[in-house]
CSV table of C-alpha atoms and ligand atoms in Angstrom, one decimal:
chain,number,residue,atom,x,y,z
A,26,MET,CA,17.5,-23.9,-36.5
A,27,VAL,CA,18.5,-20.2,-36.6
A,28,PHE,CA,14.9,-19.2,-35.6
A,29,PHE,CA,15.6,-21.8,-32.4
A,30,ILE,CA,18.9,-20.4,-31.6
A,31,GLY,CA,17.7,-16.8,-31.8
A,32,LEU,CA,14.9,-17.8,-29.5
A,33,THR,CA,17.0,-19.2,-26.7
A,34,LEU,CA,19.2,-16.2,-26.8
A,35,ALA,CA,16.3,-13.9,-26.6
A,36,HIS,CA,15.1,-16.0,-23.5
A,37,CYS,CA,18.5,-15.9,-21.8
A,38,CYS,CA,18.8,-12.0,-22.3
A,39,TYR,CA,15.3,-11.6,-20.9
A,40,TYR,CA,16.0,-14.1,-18.0
A,41,TYR,CA,19.4,-12.0,-17.2
A,42,SER,CA,17.6,-8.5,-17.4
A,43,VAL,CA,14.9,-9.8,-14.9
A,44,THR,CA,17.3,-11.5,-12.4
A,45,THR,CA,19.6,-8.5,-12.5
A,46,ASP,CA,16.8,-6.2,-11.9
A,47,THR,CA,15.5,-8.0,-8.7
A,48,PRO,CA,14.9,-5.3,-6.0
A,49,GLU,CA,17.1,-5.3,-3.1
A,50,VAL,CA,15.3,-6.4,0.1
A,51,LEU,CA,14.6,-3.6,2.4
A,52,ILE,CA,11.8,-5.3,4.7
A,53,SER,CA,11.6,-8.9,4.4
A,54,GLU,CA,8.4,-11.0,4.2
A,55,ASP,CA,9.0,-12.4,7.6
A,56,ASP,CA,9.3,-9.1,9.2
A,57,ILE,CA,6.3,-7.8,7.4
A,58,GLN,CA,4.0,-10.7,8.4
A,59,LYS,CA,5.2,-10.3,12.2
A,60,ARG,CA,4.5,-6.7,12.2
A,61,VAL,CA,1.1,-7.2,10.5
A,62,VAL,CA,0.1,-9.9,13.1
A,63,GLU,CA,1.2,-7.0,15.8
A,64,LEU,CA,-0.9,-4.2,14.3
A,65,ALA,CA,-4.1,-6.5,13.9
A,66,SER,CA,-3.7,-7.4,17.5
A,67,GLN,CA,-3.6,-3.6,18.4
A,68,ILE,CA,-6.4,-3.2,16.3
A,69,SER,CA,-8.7,-5.8,17.5
A,70,ALA,CA,-8.0,-4.7,21.0
A,71,ASP,CA,-8.6,-1.3,20.0
A,72,TYR,CA,-12.0,-1.7,18.6
A,73,ALA,CA,-13.1,-4.6,20.7
A,74,ASP,CA,-16.0,-2.8,21.9
A,75,THR,CA,-17.2,-0.7,19.3
A,76,GLY,CA,-19.0,-3.1,17.0
A,77,GLU,CA,-18.1,-3.5,13.3
A,78,LEU,CA,-15.1,-2.0,11.9
A,79,VAL,CA,-15.1,-0.8,8.1
A,80,MET,CA,-11.6,-1.2,6.5
A,81,VAL,CA,-11.2,0.9,3.5
A,82,GLY,CA,-8.4,0.0,1.4
A,83,VAL,CA,-6.8,2.4,-1.0
A,84,LEU,CA,-6.3,1.2,-4.5
A,85,LYS,CA,-4.3,-0.1,-5.8
A,86,GLY,CA,-1.4,-0.4,-3.4
A,87,ALA,CA,-3.1,-1.4,-0.2
A,88,PHE,CA,-4.8,-4.6,-1.7
A,89,ILE,CA,-2.1,-7.1,-0.2
A,90,PHE,CA,-1.7,-5.1,3.0
A,91,LEU,CA,-5.5,-5.1,3.6
A,92,ALA,CA,-5.8,-8.6,2.8
A,93,ASP,CA,-3.3,-10.0,5.1
A,94,LEU,CA,-4.5,-7.4,8.0
A,95,SER,CA,-8.2,-8.0,7.7
A,96,ARG,CA,-7.7,-11.8,8.0
A,97,ARG,CA,-5.8,-11.3,11.0
A,98,LEU,CA,-8.2,-9.4,12.9
A,99,SER,CA,-10.3,-11.0,15.8
A,100,ILE,CA,-13.2,-8.5,15.5
A,101,PRO,CA,-16.2,-7.9,13.4
A,102,ARG,CA,-15.0,-6.1,9.8
A,103,THR,CA,-16.3,-5.4,6.6
A,104,ILE,CA,-14.3,-4.2,3.5
A,105,GLU,CA,-14.5,-1.3,1.1
A,106,PHE,CA,-12.3,0.0,-1.5
A,107,ILE,CA,-11.6,3.6,-2.7
A,108,ALA,CA,-9.3,4.7,-5.4
A,109,VAL,CA,-7.4,8.0,-5.9
A,110,SER,CA,-4.7,9.0,-8.3
A,111,SER,CA,-1.8,10.9,-7.2
A,112,TYR,CA,1.5,10.1,-9.1
A,113,GLY,CA,0.4,9.1,-12.5
A,114,SER,CA,3.0,6.8,-14.0
A,115,THR,CA,6.2,8.6,-12.8
A,116,SER,CA,8.1,8.7,-9.4
A,117,VAL,CA,7.4,12.2,-8.7
A,118,SER,CA,4.4,13.3,-6.6
A,119,SER,CA,2.3,16.1,-7.9
A,120,GLY,CA,0.6,16.9,-4.7
A,121,ALA,CA,-2.5,16.7,-6.5
A,122,VAL,CA,-5.2,14.1,-5.3
A,123,ARG,CA,-8.2,13.0,-7.6
A,124,LEU,CA,-11.0,10.7,-6.5
A,125,VAL,CA,-11.3,7.7,-9.1
A,126,MET,CA,-13.8,5.7,-7.1
A,127,ASP,CA,-15.8,6.2,-3.7
A,128,VAL,CA,-16.8,3.5,-1.1
A,129,ARG,CA,-19.8,1.5,-2.4
A,130,GLY,CA,-21.5,0.8,0.9
A,131,ASN,CA,-22.9,3.5,3.4
A,132,ILE,CA,-20.5,4.2,6.1
A,133,GLU,CA,-22.4,6.8,8.0
A,134,GLY,CA,-22.2,6.2,11.6
A,135,LYS,CA,-19.7,3.3,11.4
A,136,HIS,CA,-16.0,3.1,12.6
A,137,VAL,CA,-13.9,3.3,9.5
A,138,LEU,CA,-10.1,2.5,9.3
A,139,ILE,CA,-8.4,3.8,6.1
A,140,VAL,CA,-5.6,1.3,5.1
A,141,GLU,CA,-2.8,2.5,2.9
A,142,ASP,CA,0.4,0.9,1.7
A,143,ILE,CA,2.4,4.0,2.1
A,144,VAL,CA,2.4,7.5,2.9
A,145,ASP,CA,4.9,9.7,1.4
A,146,THR,CA,4.0,13.5,1.1
A,147,GLY,CA,1.0,12.7,3.2
A,148,HIS,CA,-1.3,14.5,0.6
A,149,THR,CA,-3.3,11.4,-0.3
A,150,LEU,CA,-4.1,10.4,3.4
A,151,LYS,CA,-4.9,13.9,4.3
A,152,TYR,CA,-7.5,14.0,1.5
A,153,LEU,CA,-9.0,10.4,2.4
A,154,ILE,CA,-9.7,11.2,5.9
A,155,GLY,CA,-11.6,14.5,4.6
A,156,MET,CA,-13.3,12.5,2.2
A,157,MET,CA,-14.3,9.7,4.8
A,158,LYS,CA,-15.4,12.4,7.2
A,159,SER,CA,-17.7,13.9,4.7
A,160,HIS,CA,-19.7,10.6,5.0
A,161,ARG,CA,-20.2,11.3,8.7
A,162,PRO,CA,-18.9,8.1,10.1
A,163,ALA,CA,-18.7,7.5,13.9
A,164,SER,CA,-14.8,7.7,13.6
A,165,VAL,CA,-12.0,7.7,11.2
A,166,LYS,CA,-8.4,6.1,11.7
A,167,THR,CA,-5.6,5.3,9.6
A,168,ALA,CA,-3.3,2.4,8.8
A,169,ALA,CA,-0.2,2.4,6.7
A,170,LEU,CA,2.3,-0.3,6.0
A,171,VAL,CA,5.3,2.2,5.4
A,172,ARG,CA,5.9,5.9,5.8
A,173,LYS,CA,8.3,8.1,4.3
A,174,ALA,CA,9.0,10.4,7.2
A,175,GLU,CA,11.3,12.6,5.4
A,176,SER,CA,9.0,13.3,2.7
A,177,ALA,CA,6.3,14.6,4.5
A,178,GLN,CA,4.7,17.7,3.3
A,179,VAL,CA,1.6,17.7,5.3
A,180,ASP,CA,0.9,16.9,9.0
A,181,VAL,CA,-1.3,13.6,8.9
A,182,THR,CA,-1.9,11.2,11.8
A,183,ILE,CA,-1.2,7.4,11.0
A,184,ASP,CA,-2.8,5.5,14.1
A,185,TYR,CA,-1.4,2.1,12.9
A,186,LEU,CA,1.9,2.3,11.3
A,187,GLY,CA,4.1,-0.8,10.2
A,188,PHE,CA,7.5,0.7,9.4
A,189,ASP,CA,9.2,4.0,8.9
A,190,ILE,CA,11.6,4.2,5.9
A,191,GLY,CA,14.1,6.5,4.1
A,192,ASN,CA,13.7,8.4,0.9
A,193,GLU,CA,14.3,5.3,-1.3
A,194,TRP,CA,11.9,4.4,-4.0
A,195,VAL,CA,10.1,1.0,-2.5
A,196,VAL,CA,8.3,-1.7,-4.4
A,197,GLY,CA,6.6,-5.0,-3.5
A,198,TYR,CA,3.9,-5.8,-1.2
A,199,GLY,CA,1.4,-3.9,-3.1
A,200,LEU,CA,3.8,-1.1,-4.0
A,201,ASP,CA,4.7,-0.5,-7.6
A,202,TYR,CA,7.0,1.3,-9.9
A,203,ALA,CA,5.2,1.9,-13.2
A,204,GLU,CA,2.8,-1.2,-12.2
A,205,GLN,CA,5.7,-3.5,-11.8
A,206,ASP,CA,6.6,-5.6,-8.7
A,207,ARG,CA,3.3,-5.2,-6.7
A,208,THR,CA,3.1,-8.6,-6.1
A,209,LEU,CA,6.7,-9.3,-4.6
A,210,PRO,CA,6.2,-10.7,-1.0
A,211,TYR,CA,8.7,-8.4,0.6
A,212,ILE,CA,9.5,-4.5,0.2
A,213,GLY,CA,12.4,-3.8,-2.0
A,214,ILE,CA,14.4,-1.0,-3.3
A,215,ILE,CA,14.8,0.3,-6.7
A,216,LYS,CA,16.3,3.2,-8.6
A,217,PRO,CA,13.5,4.6,-11.0
A,218,THR,CA,15.0,5.7,-14.2
A,219,ASP,CA,12.7,9.1,-14.1
A,220,SER,CA,14.0,10.4,-10.8
B,326,PRP,C1,0.6,5.9,-3.6
B,326,PRP,C2,0.1,5.3,-2.3
B,326,PRP,C3,-0.5,6.4,-1.5
B,326,PRP,C4,-0.1,7.5,-2.0
B,326,PRP,C5,0.9,8.2,-1.2
B,326,PRP,O1,-0.4,5.6,-4.6
B,326,PRP,O2,-0.6,3.9,-2.6
B,326,PRP,O3,-2.1,6.3,-2.0
B,326,PRP,O4,0.8,7.2,-3.3
B,326,PRP,O5,1.4,9.4,-1.7
B,326,PRP,P1,1.5,10.7,-1.0
B,326,PRP,O6,1.5,10.4,0.5
B,326,PRP,O7,2.6,11.5,-1.4
B,326,PRP,O8,0.1,11.4,-1.2
B,326,PRP,P2,-0.2,5.8,-6.2
B,326,PRP,O9,-0.7,7.0,-6.7
B,326,PRP,O10,1.2,5.4,-6.5
B,326,PRP,O11,-1.0,4.7,-6.7
B,326,PRP,P3,-1.2,3.0,-6.5
B,326,PRP,O12,-1.6,2.8,-5.1
B,326,PRP,O13,-2.4,2.7,-7.6
B,326,PRP,O14,0.1,2.6,-6.9
């Protein structure tokens, strides 16, 4: 009996901490989906005459944006992934970018679109543009769902941008804090404990 009362109390405490920690909505699911449709329409028009587009998603954060964006395109496209590491497990950007996994297919002579979830300092995207160009593609462009304009440390072009946001820490729609909250359908704000 004591065991079951203890178990129930533990569940209540867990439920309370999860529900009170729910990130505040910054960009709603509806607004994200509308913007994804707009971006897909723009990309489809821009690449209408160029043949196949190779979309390169940056793991892990871009996996949801890439999935939604790619399915809204009306042009031929293939999917690749690349993995880099920049932040480690804290919320402080080191500026150092490390390649963890390169594209699997041959992208030489092809049109490449790098797909990012977020551009913060810009170091990662700048590094990735250089990386992609080393494969000698026909062209390299960039798409990002969100950009922290105030945090930019390097000049980097985002050809297809979803939203500009402030300097808050955001989670959801692929973005995480210490691997949590990536699967939220919206972009929410949290306050990291190590910032
Ligand atoms: C995030 C994001 C970008 C990068 C942007 O990745 O997905 O790749 O940081 O930061 P920057 O503009 O300051 O370089 P993160 O290292 O958090 O890995 P994840 O995508 O696996 O969460």
